[in-house]
């Protein structure tokens, strides 16, 4: 069975749910460290950067609505340059997939399963993710549609419950301590997570045609960005800059502060559940796009077989880093922000500009 | 070496049409029905000619044969023994058919019809006077309701068809028949409402059943397997019902029903998970009660699936999630238990399953023994012996009871086995394992399809207009449209002209 059709609602839920929690859990502390109490402004900038990427990506896909991306890029940039760029993009996805797996492993082993080997934790979720990915994009979309609302509830309710512990004073003074450069630098971390909407290049033309499609997609990204903004704001308001920037997972600590009727406490379980749901969808989507993309460059174009190969490679890659510092601090600073983020932003920008120029030239002729 | 069966087939093939002479006909048919002592050969004479009557004893009304066929022919004054004349002027049975092909004749005999031959034609008449023992119409056992109709299907397909025909009287209700089974020649009727059901699905059903090549259809299993898209899934992809009004409602939604002779259940396709979670009572109760009982069912579906696993996960890995007083209580009761929570749950679940299975297999008179033994063994002795803790017994009992809440037996069977692997995962990886279990099940459900329809429709792919009959049960006056997931040919439930 191979159903690869996404509905427009599924696009919304898929992009929202796969982006949101990774971002909320992993990037606030770094962003707060740089931009101080103005980290929420960084979040706004990150949203803008991701929307730019989304807009240019959609421009590229809508220009050639019936083609697959590997054909589109060769049409725009020529056969060889197109191929190289497209394979680079796929390699970047594979690396990010491996990093995600490792971050998930580190998080789980750091919070709930301290005695379990990280390789086992990663292997389990990867095997689970192979199942829906093997069956196709439609299955991943339907999963997102079911779990999306649950995710949203699991994210918003703790924030609302935690309002009691917040103090707006922590957000002041505005702009004075950080300045524009720090705010922009602070936005790069979250932007790296939000700009993975560049994945849409591969799946936009696989999903069904609907006039509302683009609108829903944009709202998916905006919602995920706003949720990040909400979480950063509430983290700063709860802990203040000092404590928030020293914790690896401040959002998790936020949940630990919540108590309902003095009976239900330690809501880490909710965060962990939501995190697993979200990262699962993310792994599925990355796995699908990479396996689909790479299979286009093989002779048999067998996507389903490719899923296993990519999963194996990603698994091995995820075991390379030595520890949590390597993956959560070194990687973003050395590879993620200087290379992958610009590549993701610039590639669709370059493609859409080329289309624009080509169309102009054709018109004048 | 040819089997006797092949010989017989070839023999029948070599006589595609029987000879005209009665003597030769009798010889051939006797050879075909060699050693079949329940087939009655009744030769008799009128003033002008000789006749032969063949029927299966026990499947025909012998009194009617004598009264309406044999006696009129013997006493007739009509000279010609030609069959059409006999039908129209002599015998007085209305449901008749003239047959010429030998295979047809054999089929008709097997169906319980009386076959009449004369001495001058190679044709025969089949008189439909089937009458055999069948159950009377009783209250459905597997799908009981408090408010609702009290009639259930029986093993006779013609009775079942009539029960549905009484509810939907339009000629648009089609019942197209086919015969399946090399040996059993079972009649199957594919029923749908023309103008509502999607013809694509009807064709698909027919296609799938035509491809079915089996010896016999003795139960619904072979038909069900032919209809499902994914044979390896534990989840049922066909809905059963023994209630005519449920089938009628399904037909009106645009679904297709399959009646099988000898099976007191009617199969319905396509199926979604939510169809299997609805009961007929959802629609006979007040809408608020219907909605609440539906929510209860959904919630306890989750409980049946996840309660033991969640208990194991929290107790083994995440004690900090339990409020202190409760934790102390549980710790106190588990103080002397020698097993880890996973093993304890496994033992209890298995014992529970054993008792349940035993309850099904035992004769009714012995049923109470099981419950007494069960109560004593599980409830009292195991706790007092310090083998299992009281909270665990409670969890297992609640899980067991929860799975009884589901209206479709086929679905509750699934829920008996699925918790085991999830429990194993929870025992290994705590909440993470539990989530992985949930994700595997969800992925599987998302990948299932029934006749091209997603198993989780209308939740995924989402169709918010249909969720009013899934998440809640709105008053019937707001259900003006048929569920478009089955068919979009005739969307309105109301007659627009009125």
mmCIF file of C-alpha atoms in Angstrom, chain A residues 1 3 7 9-10 13 104 108 112-113 116 120-121 124-125 128 131-132 135 138-139 142-143 145-147 262-266 268-269 272-273 276-277 280, chain B residues 230 317-318 320-323 326 425 428-433 435-440 442-449 454-456 459-464:
data_model
loop_
_atom_site.group_PDB
_atom_site.id
_atom_site.type_symbol
_atom_site.label_atom_id
_atom_site.label_comp_id
_atom_site.label_asym_id
_atom_site.label_seq_id
_atom_site.Cartn_x
_atom_site.Cartn_y
_atom_site.Cartn_z
ATOM 1 C CA UNK A 1 0.000 0.000 0.000
ATOM 2 C CA UNK A 3 -0.865 6.313 -0.332
ATOM 3 C CA UNK A 7 -5.257 16.778 2.645
ATOM 4 C CA UNK A 9 -5.902 20.071 6.966
ATOM 5 C CA UNK A 10 -3.292 17.391 7.404
ATOM 6 C CA UNK A 13 -1.479 19.681 11.630
ATOM 7 C CA UNK A 104 15.450 12.676 21.625
ATOM 8 C CA UNK A 108 14.603 10.698 27.330
ATOM 9 C CA UNK A 112 12.986 9.380 32.548
ATOM 10 C CA UNK A 113 15.201 6.459 31.537
ATOM 11 C CA UNK A 116 18.662 2.657 29.465
ATOM 12 C CA UNK A 120 18.098 1.364 22.557
ATOM 13 C CA UNK A 121 15.921 4.445 23.051
ATOM 14 C CA UNK A 124 12.875 1.863 19.431
ATOM 15 C CA UNK A 125 11.446 5.135 18.139
ATOM 16 C CA UNK A 128 8.230 2.630 15.281
ATOM 17 C CA UNK A 131 6.024 1.588 10.060
ATOM 18 C CA UNK A 132 3.920 4.600 9.035
ATOM 19 C CA UNK A 135 3.065 2.923 4.268
ATOM 20 C CA UNK A 138 -1.055 9.700 3.866
ATOM 21 C CA UNK A 139 -0.621 7.621 6.997
ATOM 22 C CA UNK A 142 -3.614 11.045 9.359
ATOM 23 C CA UNK A 143 -1.463 10.465 12.436
ATOM 24 C CA UNK A 145 -4.452 14.903 12.341
ATOM 25 C CA UNK A 146 -5.216 12.673 15.309
ATOM 26 C CA UNK A 147 -2.335 13.712 17.523
ATOM 27 C CA UNK A 262 -2.363 19.758 45.311
ATOM 28 C CA UNK A 263 -2.988 16.239 44.006
ATOM 29 C CA UNK A 264 -1.667 16.132 40.482
ATOM 30 C CA UNK A 265 1.920 17.279 40.364
ATOM 31 C CA UNK A 266 5.015 16.638 38.294
ATOM 32 C CA UNK A 268 6.736 16.057 33.200
ATOM 33 C CA UNK A 269 4.865 13.043 31.929
ATOM 34 C CA UNK A 272 7.398 13.720 27.638
ATOM 35 C CA UNK A 273 4.264 12.332 26.022
ATOM 36 C CA UNK A 276 7.392 11.834 21.888
ATOM 37 C CA UNK A 277 4.300 12.451 19.742
ATOM 38 C CA UNK A 280 7.708 10.908 16.190
ATOM 39 C CA UNK B 230 -5.510 -6.180 5.056
ATOM 40 C CA UNK B 317 9.562 4.131 36.247
ATOM 41 C CA UNK B 318 7.698 7.245 37.321
ATOM 42 C CA UNK B 320 7.101 10.700 41.322
ATOM 43 C CA UNK B 321 3.886 11.145 39.318
ATOM 44 C CA UNK B 322 1.774 9.491 41.982
ATOM 45 C CA UNK B 323 0.646 11.660 44.909
ATOM 46 C CA UNK B 326 -1.522 7.106 47.204
ATOM 47 C CA UNK B 425 6.858 -2.169 26.122
ATOM 48 C CA UNK B 428 10.727 -2.191 29.420
ATOM 49 C CA UNK B 429 10.655 1.547 28.740
ATOM 50 C CA UNK B 430 8.036 3.052 31.027
ATOM 51 C CA UNK B 431 5.933 5.888 29.628
ATOM 52 C CA UNK B 432 8.141 6.025 26.556
ATOM 53 C CA UNK B 433 7.299 2.399 25.844
ATOM 54 C CA UNK B 435 3.750 5.945 23.926
ATOM 55 C CA UNK B 436 5.547 3.778 21.405
ATOM 56 C CA UNK B 437 2.812 1.185 21.807
ATOM 57 C CA UNK B 438 0.154 3.821 21.249
ATOM 58 C CA UNK B 439 2.004 5.118 18.204
ATOM 59 C CA UNK B 440 2.324 1.664 16.670
ATOM 60 C CA UNK B 442 -2.291 4.442 15.833
ATOM 61 C CA UNK B 443 -0.001 4.030 12.824
ATOM 62 C CA UNK B 444 -1.590 0.705 12.070
ATOM 63 C CA UNK B 445 -5.096 2.113 12.332
ATOM 64 C CA UNK B 446 -4.105 5.023 10.104
ATOM 65 C CA UNK B 447 -2.754 2.671 7.474
ATOM 66 C CA UNK B 448 -5.863 0.459 7.423
ATOM 67 C CA UNK B 449 -8.423 0.967 4.710
ATOM 68 C CA UNK B 454 -9.786 5.206 5.860
ATOM 69 C CA UNK B 455 -10.404 3.163 8.975
ATOM 70 C CA UNK B 456 -10.387 6.278 11.129
ATOM 71 C CA UNK B 459 -11.588 11.766 12.264
ATOM 72 C CA UNK B 460 -8.630 11.265 9.950
ATOM 73 C CA UNK B 461 -8.909 12.414 7.188
ATOM 74 C CA UNK B 462 -10.872 14.981 9.084
ATOM 75 C CA UNK B 463 -14.384 15.867 8.013
ATOM 76 C CA UNK B 464 -15.748 18.127 10.701
#
